[in-house]
CSV table of N, CA and C in Angstrom, one decimal:
chain,number,residue,atom,x,y,z
H,22,MET,N,-110.8,52.3,-182.5
H,22,MET,CA,-109.4,52.6,-183.4
H,22,MET,C,-109.3,54.2,-183.7
H,23,ALA,N,-110.4,54.5,-184.6
H,23,ALA,CA,-110.0,55.6,-185.1
H,23,ALA,C,-110.3,56.6,-184.6
H,24,ASN,N,-111.3,56.3,-183.5
H,24,ASN,CA,-111.0,57.6,-182.5
H,24,ASN,C,-109.5,57.7,-181.4
H,25,LEU,N,-108.8,57.1,-181.6
H,25,LEU,CA,-107.8,56.5,-180.7
H,25,LEU,C,-106.8,57.9,-182.1
H,26,ILE,N,-106.7,56.8,-183.2
H,26,ILE,CA,-105.7,57.8,-184.0
H,26,ILE,C,-106.0,59.4,-183.9
H,27,VAL,N,-107.7,59.7,-183.9
H,27,VAL,CA,-107.7,60.8,-184.5
H,27,VAL,C,-107.4,61.9,-183.0
H,28,ALA,N,-107.5,61.2,-181.8
H,28,ALA,CA,-106.9,61.7,-180.7
H,28,ALA,C,-105.5,61.7,-180.9
H,29,GLN,N,-104.7,61.0,-181.2
H,29,GLN,CA,-103.5,61.2,-181.2
H,29,GLN,C,-102.8,62.1,-182.6
H,30,LEU,N,-103.6,62.2,-183.7
H,30,LEU,CA,-103.4,63.3,-184.5
H,30,LEU,C,-103.2,64.5,-183.7
H,31,LEU,N,-104.5,64.8,-183.3
H,31,LEU,CA,-104.8,66.3,-182.5
H,31,LEU,C,-103.2,66.5,-181.4
H,32,PHE,N,-103.5,65.7,-180.4
H,32,PHE,CA,-102.1,65.5,-179.5
H,32,PHE,C,-100.9,66.0,-180.2
H,33,LEU,N,-100.7,65.4,-181.2
H,33,LEU,CA,-99.1,65.4,-182.1
H,33,LEU,C,-99.3,67.2,-182.5
H,34,GLU,N,-100.3,67.5,-183.0
H,34,GLU,CA,-100.9,68.5,-183.9
H,34,GLU,C,-100.4,69.8,-182.7
H,35,ALA,N,-101.0,69.9,-181.9
H,35,ALA,CA,-100.6,70.5,-180.5
H,35,ALA,C,-99.3,70.2,-179.6
H,36,GLU,N,-98.5,69.1,-179.7
H,36,GLU,CA,-97.1,69.2,-179.0
H,36,GLU,C,-96.3,70.1,-180.1
H,37,ASP,N,-96.2,69.9,-181.5
H,37,ASP,CA,-95.6,70.8,-182.4
H,37,ASP,C,-96.3,70.7,-183.7
H,38,PRO,N,-97.1,71.9,-184.1
H,38,PRO,CA,-97.5,72.4,-185.1
H,38,PRO,C,-97.1,72.4,-186.6
H,39,GLU,N,-95.7,72.8,-186.0
H,39,GLU,CA,-94.6,72.4,-187.4
H,39,GLU,C,-94.2,71.3,-188.0
H,40,LYS,N,-94.0,70.6,-186.9
H,40,LYS,CA,-93.4,68.8,-186.9
H,40,LYS,C,-94.0,67.8,-187.4
H,41,ASP,N,-93.8,66.9,-189.3
H,41,ASP,CA,-94.3,66.2,-189.6
H,41,ASP,C,-95.0,65.2,-188.7
H,42,ILE,N,-96.2,64.8,-189.0
H,42,ILE,CA,-96.5,63.4,-188.5
H,42,ILE,C,-96.6,62.2,-189.3
H,43,TYR,N,-96.2,61.3,-188.8
H,43,TYR,CA,-95.8,59.7,-189.4
H,43,TYR,C,-96.9,58.9,-189.2
H,44,LEU,N,-97.4,58.5,-189.8
H,44,LEU,CA,-98.4,57.4,-189.6
H,44,LEU,C,-98.8,56.3,-190.3
H,45,TYR,N,-97.9,55.0,-189.8
H,45,TYR,CA,-97.8,54.2,-190.2
H,45,TYR,C,-99.0,53.1,-190.7
H,46,ILE,N,-99.4,52.6,-191.9
H,46,ILE,CA,-100.4,52.1,-191.9
H,46,ILE,C,-100.1,50.6,-191.8
H,47,ASN,N,-100.7,49.9,-191.3
H,47,ASN,CA,-101.1,48.3,-191.8
H,47,ASN,C,-102.2,47.8,-191.3
H,48,SER,N,-103.0,48.1,-192.3
H,48,SER,CA,-104.4,47.8,-192.0
H,48,SER,C,-105.2,46.4,-193.1
H,49,PRO,N,-106.4,46.1,-192.5
H,49,PRO,CA,-107.2,45.3,-193.9
H,49,PRO,C,-108.1,46.0,-194.4
H,50,GLY,N,-108.3,47.3,-193.7
H,50,GLY,CA,-109.1,48.3,-194.3
H,50,GLY,C,-110.2,48.5,-192.5
H,51,GLY,N,-111.6,49.0,-193.3
H,51,GLY,CA,-112.3,49.3,-192.1
H,51,GLY,C,-113.8,49.9,-192.5
H,52,VAL,N,-114.6,50.7,-191.5
H,52,VAL,CA,-115.3,51.5,-191.9
H,52,VAL,C,-115.6,52.5,-192.4
H,53,VAL,N,-115.9,53.2,-193.7
H,53,VAL,CA,-115.8,54.4,-194.5
H,53,VAL,C,-115.7,55.6,-193.6
H,54,THR,N,-116.6,55.7,-193.1
H,54,THR,CA,-117.2,56.6,-191.9
H,54,THR,C,-115.9,56.5,-190.7
H,55,ALA,N,-115.7,55.7,-190.3
H,55,ALA,CA,-114.3,55.7,-189.4
H,55,ALA,C,-112.9,56.1,-190.0
H,56,GLY,N,-112.7,56.4,-191.1
H,56,GLY,CA,-111.8,56.3,-192.2
H,56,GLY,C,-111.8,57.4,-192.6
H,57,LEU,N,-112.7,58.3,-192.5
H,57,LEU,CA,-113.3,59.5,-193.2
H,57,LEU,C,-112.9,60.4,-191.9
H,58,ALA,N,-113.1,60.0,-190.7
H,58,ALA,CA,-113.0,61.0,-189.6
H,58,ALA,C,-111.3,60.5,-189.7
H,59,ILE,N,-110.8,60.0,-189.6
H,59,ILE,CA,-108.8,60.1,-189.8
H,59,ILE,C,-108.3,61.0,-190.9
H,60,TYR,N,-109.6,60.7,-191.7
H,60,TYR,CA,-109.1,61.6,-193.1
H,60,TYR,C,-109.5,63.2,-192.9
H,61,ASP,N,-110.5,63.5,-191.9
H,61,ASP,CA,-110.9,64.7,-192.6
H,61,ASP,C,-109.8,65.2,-190.8
H,62,THR,N,-109.5,64.6,-190.2
H,62,THR,CA,-108.6,64.6,-189.0
H,62,THR,C,-107.1,65.3,-190.2
H,63,MET,N,-106.5,64.3,-190.7
H,63,MET,CA,-105.2,64.6,-191.0
H,63,MET,C,-105.4,66.0,-192.3
H,64,ASN,N,-106.8,66.2,-192.7
H,64,ASN,CA,-106.5,67.5,-193.9
H,64,ASN,C,-107.2,69.2,-192.7
H,65,PHE,N,-107.3,68.8,-191.4
H,65,PHE,CA,-107.9,69.8,-190.2
H,65,PHE,C,-106.3,69.9,-189.7
H,66,ILE,N,-105.5,69.1,-189.4
H,66,ILE,CA,-104.7,69.9,-189.2
H,66,ILE,C,-103.4,70.2,-189.7
H,67,LYS,N,-102.4,71.3,-188.9
H,67,LYS,CA,-101.6,71.8,-189.7
H,67,LYS,C,-100.6,71.1,-190.2
H,68,PRO,N,-99.3,70.4,-189.2
H,68,PRO,CA,-98.6,69.3,-189.8
H,68,PRO,C,-98.8,68.5,-191.0
H,69,ASP,N,-97.6,68.2,-191.9
H,69,ASP,CA,-98.0,67.3,-192.8
H,69,ASP,C,-98.3,66.6,-192.3
H,70,VAL,N,-98.6,65.2,-192.7
H,70,VAL,CA,-99.0,63.4,-192.2
H,70,VAL,C,-98.0,62.7,-193.0
H,71,ALA,N,-96.8,62.7,-192.9
H,71,ALA,CA,-96.2,61.6,-193.8
H,71,ALA,C,-97.2,60.0,-193.6
H,72,THR,N,-97.5,59.3,-194.8
H,72,THR,CA,-98.0,57.9,-194.5
H,72,THR,C,-97.0,57.1,-194.9
H,73,LEU,N,-96.9,56.1,-194.4
H,73,LEU,CA,-95.5,54.9,-194.6
H,73,LEU,C,-96.6,53.5,-194.5
H,74,CYS,N,-96.7,52.6,-195.8
H,74,CYS,CA,-97.7,51.0,-195.6
H,74,CYS,C,-96.7,50.4,-194.7
H,75,THR,N,-96.7,49.5,-194.2
H,75,THR,CA,-96.2,48.3,-193.8
H,75,THR,C,-96.8,47.0,-193.3
H,76,GLY,N,-96.6,46.1,-194.3
H,76,GLY,CA,-97.2,45.0,-194.2
H,76,GLY,C,-98.4,45.4,-195.3
H,77,GLN,N,-99.9,45.6,-194.8
H,77,GLN,CA,-100.7,46.1,-196.1
H,77,GLN,C,-101.7,47.7,-195.6
H,78,ALA,N,-101.7,47.4,-196.6
H,78,ALA,CA,-103.1,49.0,-196.8
H,78,ALA,C,-104.0,48.2,-197.8
H,79,ALA,N,-105.1,48.1,-197.4
H,79,ALA,CA,-106.4,47.5,-197.9
H,79,ALA,C,-107.4,48.2,-198.0
H,80,SER,N,-108.4,48.8,-198.9
H,80,SER,CA,-109.5,49.6,-198.6
H,80,SER,C,-109.0,51.1,-198.0
H,81,MET,N,-110.4,50.9,-196.9
H,81,MET,CA,-109.9,52.3,-196.3
H,81,MET,C,-108.4,52.5,-195.5
H,82,GLY,N,-108.0,51.5,-195.7
H,82,GLY,CA,-105.9,51.8,-195.7
H,82,GLY,C,-105.0,52.3,-196.8
H,83,ALA,N,-105.7,51.8,-198.0
H,83,ALA,CA,-105.1,52.4,-198.6
H,83,ALA,C,-105.3,54.1,-199.5
H,84,PHE,N,-106.6,53.9,-198.7
H,84,PHE,CA,-107.1,55.3,-199.4
H,84,PHE,C,-106.6,56.6,-198.0
H,85,LEU,N,-106.2,55.9,-197.2
H,85,LEU,CA,-105.6,57.0,-195.7
H,85,LEU,C,-104.0,56.9,-196.5
H,86,LEU,N,-103.4,56.1,-197.2
H,86,LEU,CA,-102.0,56.2,-197.3
H,86,LEU,C,-102.3,56.8,-198.5
H,87,SER,N,-102.8,57.0,-199.6
H,87,SER,CA,-103.1,58.1,-200.5
H,87,SER,C,-102.9,59.4,-200.2
H,88,ALA,N,-103.7,59.5,-199.2
H,88,ALA,CA,-104.2,61.0,-198.3
H,88,ALA,C,-102.7,61.3,-197.5
H,89,GLY,N,-101.5,60.8,-197.9
H,89,GLY,CA,-100.6,61.8,-196.9
H,89,GLY,C,-100.1,62.6,-198.1
H,90,ALA,N,-99.2,63.5,-197.2
H,90,ALA,CA,-99.2,64.7,-197.8
H,90,ALA,C,-98.1,64.3,-198.9
H,91,LYS,N,-98.1,65.5,-199.8
H,91,LYS,CA,-97.7,64.7,-201.2
H,91,LYS,C,-95.9,65.3,-201.0
H,92,GLY,N,-95.4,63.8,-201.8
H,92,GLY,CA,-94.3,63.3,-201.2
H,92,GLY,C,-93.4,62.8,-200.2
H,93,LYS,N,-94.2,62.4,-199.6
H,93,LYS,CA,-94.6,61.6,-197.7
H,93,LYS,C,-95.4,60.5,-198.1
H,94,ARG,N,-95.6,59.9,-199.3
H,94,ARG,CA,-96.3,58.8,-198.8
H,94,ARG,C,-95.3,57.4,-199.2
H,95,PHE,N,-95.4,56.3,-198.6
H,95,PHE,CA,-94.5,55.5,-199.2
H,95,PHE,C,-95.1,54.3,-198.9
H,96,ALA,N,-94.5,53.3,-199.5
H,96,ALA,CA,-94.9,51.5,-199.4
H,96,ALA,C,-93.4,50.6,-198.8
H,97,LEU,N,-93.3,49.9,-198.1
H,97,LEU,CA,-92.2,49.2,-198.1
H,97,LEU,C,-92.3,48.1,-198.8
H,98,PRO,N,-91.2,47.5,-199.1
H,98,PRO,CA,-91.0,46.6,-200.2
H,98,PRO,C,-92.0,45.6,-200.1
H,99,HIS,N,-92.1,44.6,-199.4
H,99,HIS,CA,-93.0,43.8,-198.7
H,99,HIS,C,-94.8,44.0,-198.7
H,100,ALA,N,-94.9,45.3,-199.1
H,100,ALA,CA,-96.1,45.9,-198.4
H,100,ALA,C,-96.8,45.5,-199.7
H,101,ARG,N,-98.5,45.3,-199.4
H,101,ARG,CA,-99.0,45.2,-200.1
H,101,ARG,C,-100.8,46.1,-200.2
H,102,ILE,N,-101.0,46.7,-201.5
H,102,ILE,CA,-101.8,47.9,-201.5
H,102,ILE,C,-102.8,47.1,-202.3
H,103,MET,N,-104.4,47.2,-201.4
H,103,MET,CA,-105.1,47.1,-202.5
H,103,MET,C,-106.2,48.2,-202.4
H,104,ILE,N,-106.9,48.7,-203.3
H,104,ILE,CA,-108.4,49.3,-203.7
H,104,ILE,C,-109.1,48.5,-203.9
H,105,HIS,N,-110.9,48.8,-203.6
H,105,HIS,CA,-111.7,48.3,-204.4
H,105,HIS,C,-112.9,49.6,-203.8
H,106,GLN,N,-113.8,49.6,-204.7
H,106,GLN,CA,-115.4,50.2,-204.5
H,106,GLN,C,-116.1,50.2,-203.3
H,107,PRO,N,-116.4,51.0,-202.7
H,107,PRO,CA,-117.2,50.3,-201.2
H,107,PRO,C,-118.2,49.5,-201.2
H,108,LEU,N,-118.2,48.4,-200.0
H,108,LEU,CA,-119.4,47.5,-199.8
H,108,LEU,C,-120.1,47.8,-198.8
H,109,GLY,N,-121.5,47.3,-199.3
H,109,GLY,CA,-122.2,47.5,-198.7
H,109,GLY,C,-123.2,46.4,-198.6
H,110,GLY,N,-124.4,46.8,-197.6
H,110,GLY,CA,-125.5,45.1,-198.2
H,110,GLY,C,-127.0,46.1,-197.6
H,111,ALA,N,-128.3,45.6,-197.7
H,111,ALA,CA,-128.9,47.1,-197.6
H,111,ALA,C,-130.2,45.9,-197.1
H,112,ARG,N,-131.1,46.0,-196.2
H,112,ARG,CA,-132.7,45.3,-196.1
H,112,ARG,C,-133.6,46.4,-195.8
H,113,GLY,N,-134.6,46.1,-195.3
H,113,GLY,CA,-135.9,46.6,-195.5
H,113,GLY,C,-136.8,46.6,-196.7
H,114,GLN,N,-137.7,48.2,-196.1
H,114,GLN,CA,-138.4,48.6,-197.4
H,114,GLN,C,-137.9,48.8,-198.7
H,115,ALA,N,-138.7,49.0,-199.5
H,115,ALA,CA,-137.8,49.6,-200.7
H,115,ALA,C,-137.2,51.4,-200.7
H,116,THR,N,-138.2,51.9,-200.3
H,116,THR,CA,-137.3,53.1,-199.7
H,116,THR,C,-136.0,53.5,-199.1
H,117,ASP,N,-136.4,51.7,-197.8
H,117,ASP,CA,-134.9,52.1,-197.2
H,117,ASP,C,-133.8,51.7,-197.6
H,118,ILE,N,-134.3,50.7,-198.8
H,118,ILE,CA,-132.9,50.5,-199.4
H,118,ILE,C,-132.0,51.2,-200.6
H,119,GLN,N,-133.7,52.1,-201.3
H,119,GLN,CA,-133.1,52.7,-202.1
H,119,GLN,C,-132.3,54.1,-201.2
H,120,ILE,N,-132.6,54.6,-200.2
H,120,ILE,CA,-132.1,55.8,-199.2
H,120,ILE,C,-130.4,54.9,-199.5
H,121,GLN,N,-130.1,53.6,-198.7
H,121,GLN,CA,-129.1,53.2,-198.7
H,121,GLN,C,-128.0,53.3,-199.8
H,122,ALA,N,-129.0,52.7,-201.1
H,122,ALA,CA,-128.0,52.5,-201.9
H,122,ALA,C,-127.6,54.1,-202.6
H,123,GLU,N,-128.1,54.8,-202.8
H,123,GLU,CA,-127.6,56.2,-202.9
H,123,GLU,C,-126.5,56.6,-202.0
H,124,GLU,N,-127.0,56.5,-200.4
H,124,GLU,CA,-125.7,56.7,-199.4
H,124,GLU,C,-124.8,56.1,-200.0
H,125,ILE,N,-124.4,55.0,-200.4
H,125,ILE,CA,-123.1,54.1,-201.2
H,125,ILE,C,-122.8,55.1,-202.1
H,126,LEU,N,-123.7,55.2,-203.3
H,126,LEU,CA,-122.8,55.6,-204.7
H,126,LEU,C,-122.6,56.7,-204.3
H,127,ARG,N,-123.1,57.9,-203.0
H,127,ARG,CA,-122.4,59.2,-203.0
H,127,ARG,C,-120.9,58.7,-202.3
H,128,LEU,N,-121.2,58.0,-201.5
H,128,LEU,CA,-119.7,57.8,-200.9
H,128,LEU,C,-118.7,57.3,-201.6
H,129,LYS,N,-119.1,56.4,-202.8
H,129,LYS,CA,-118.2,55.8,-203.8
H,129,LYS,C,-117.6,56.8,-204.5
H,130,ALA,N,-118.4,58.3,-205.0
H,130,ALA,CA,-118.3,59.0,-205.8
H,130,ALA,C,-116.9,59.8,-204.9
H,131,THR,N,-117.2,60.4,-203.6
H,131,THR,CA,-116.4,60.6,-202.7
H,131,THR,C,-115.1,60.8,-202.6
H,132,LEU,N,-115.2,59.5,-202.1
H,132,LEU,CA,-114.0,58.3,-202.0
H,132,LEU,C,-113.5,58.6,-203.8
H,133,THR,N,-113.8,58.3,-204.8
H,133,THR,CA,-112.9,58.0,-206.2
H,133,THR,C,-112.4,59.4,-206.0
H,134,ARG,N,-113.8,60.7,-205.9
H,134,ARG,CA,-112.6,62.1,-206.2
H,134,ARG,C,-111.5,62.3,-205.1
H,135,ARG,N,-111.4,62.0,-204.3
H,135,ARG,CA,-110.8,62.9,-203.5
H,135,ARG,C,-108.8,61.6,-204.0
H,136,MET,N,-109.4,60.3,-203.6
H,136,MET,CA,-108.2,59.4,-204.1
H,136,MET,C,-107.7,60.3,-205.4
H,137,ALA,N,-108.4,60.5,-206.7
H,137,ALA,CA,-108.1,61.2,-207.7
H,137,ALA,C,-107.2,61.8,-207.5
H,138,GLU,N,-107.7,62.7,-206.4
H,138,GLU,CA,-107.1,64.4,-206.4
H,138,GLU,C,-105.6,64.2,-205.0
H,139,HIS,N,-105.4,63.0,-204.9
H,139,HIS,CA,-104.2,63.0,-204.1
H,139,HIS,C,-103.3,61.8,-204.8
H,140,SER,N,-104.0,61.1,-205.8
H,140,SER,CA,-103.0,60.6,-206.3
H,140,SER,C,-103.2,61.1,-207.6
H,141,GLY,N,-103.0,62.1,-208.4
H,141,GLY,CA,-102.8,62.5,-209.7
H,141,GLY,C,-103.4,61.9,-210.8
H,142,GLN,N,-104.5,60.8,-210.8
H,142,GLN,CA,-104.3,59.9,-211.4
H,142,GLN,C,-106.3,60.8,-211.7
H,143,SER,N,-107.1,60.8,-213.0
H,143,SER,CA,-108.2,61.1,-213.6
H,143,SER,C,-109.1,60.5,-212.4
H,144,TYR,N,-110.4,61.0,-212.3
H,144,TYR,CA,-111.3,60.6,-212.0
H,144,TYR,C,-111.7,58.8,-212.7
H,145,GLU,N,-111.7,59.2,-214.0
H,145,GLU,CA,-112.1,58.1,-214.7
H,145,GLU,C,-111.2,56.9,-214.2
H,146,LYS,N,-109.9,57.3,-214.2
H,146,LYS,CA,-108.9,55.9,-213.9
H,146,LYS,C,-108.9,55.4,-212.7
H,147,VAL,N,-109.6,56.4,-211.9
H,147,VAL,CA,-109.6,55.9,-210.2
H,147,VAL,C,-110.6,55.1,-210.2
H,148,LEU,N,-112.1,55.6,-210.7
H,148,LEU,CA,-113.4,54.6,-211.1
H,148,LEU,C,-112.9,53.0,-211.7
H,149,ALA,N,-112.2,53.0,-212.6
H,149,ALA,CA,-112.2,52.2,-213.4
H,149,ALA,C,-110.6,51.3,-212.4
H,150,ASP,N,-110.1,51.3,-211.9
H,150,ASP,CA,-109.1,50.8,-211.4
H,150,ASP,C,-110.1,50.0,-209.4
H,151,THR,N,-111.0,50.8,-209.4
H,151,THR,CA,-111.5,50.5,-207.8
H,151,THR,C,-112.8,49.5,-208.4
H,152,SER,N,-113.1,49.7,-210.1
H,152,SER,CA,-114.4,48.4,-210.2
H,152,SER,C,-113.8,47.2,-210.4
H,153,VAL,N,-112.5,47.2,-209.9
H,153,VAL,CA,-112.0,45.6,-209.8
H,153,VAL,C,-111.1,45.6,-208.8
H,154,ILE,N,-110.7,44.7,-208.3
H,154,ILE,CA,-109.7,45.0,-207.1
H,154,ILE,C,-108.0,44.8,-207.9
H,155,ILE,N,-107.4,46.2,-207.6
H,155,ILE,CA,-106.1,46.6,-207.6
H,155,ILE,C,-105.3,45.6,-206.6
H,156,LEU,N,-104.6,45.2,-207.0
H,156,LEU,CA,-103.3,44.5,-205.7
H,156,LEU,C,-102.3,44.9,-206.3
H,157,CYS,N,-101.2,46.0,-205.3
H,157,CYS,CA,-100.0,46.3,-206.0
H,157,CYS,C,-99.3,45.3,-204.9
H,158,LEU,N,-98.5,45.4,-205.6
H,158,LEU,CA,-97.0,44.0,-204.8
H,158,LEU,C,-95.9,45.1,-205.4
H,159,ARG,N,-94.7,45.7,-204.7
H,159,ARG,CA,-93.8,46.0,-205.3
H,159,ARG,C,-92.3,45.2,-205.0
H,160,LYS,N,-91.2,45.2,-205.3
H,160,LYS,CA,-89.9,44.8,-205.1
H,160,LYS,C,-89.3,45.7,-204.5
H,161,LYS,N,-89.5,46.7,-204.8
H,161,LYS,CA,-88.8,47.8,-203.6
H,161,LYS,C,-89.6,49.3,-203.3
H,162,PRO,N,-89.3,49.5,-202.3
H,162,PRO,CA,-89.8,50.6,-201.5
H,162,PRO,C,-90.6,51.8,-202.8
H,163,LEU,N,-91.8,51.8,-202.4
H,163,LEU,CA,-92.4,53.2,-203.4
H,163,LEU,C,-93.1,54.1,-202.7
H,164,SER,N,-92.7,54.9,-204.0
H,164,SER,CA,-93.1,56.5,-203.0
H,164,SER,C,-94.3,56.7,-204.1
H,165,MET,N,-95.6,57.2,-203.2
H,165,MET,CA,-96.3,57.8,-204.0
H,165,MET,C,-96.5,58.9,-204.1
H,166,ALA,N,-95.4,59.6,-204.7
H,166,ALA,CA,-95.6,61.0,-204.8
H,166,ALA,C,-96.6,62.1,-205.2
């Protein structure tokens, strides 16, 4: 799925580099590296990417929602947005587990830093918010300026 979205973003940029691209998100989340491929492409291309949550934007879906162009991030009235810290597990020898733990902590710091940049919240606030599952429910459309 991520490769298809990346390809579509690149195609739409090639079609008209001045025209905004609209990314509709209805996602329970997914693999962090796949989400980061989409995120990197959103930031690589010239057009603004407007994000709109329809249904749900959970986990990496919420991260991508926050990465939309400033002033062009939206959620519909019954949309659900959920953030949390990265999940993972480790098996193997002690050194293998240590390497995997260091990697997930690096990813946690990267995702927290980027979400703080996009949301205008402090790193500490995003870190605290992702330490527990935060579920946002809105009665009216939400603009994440």
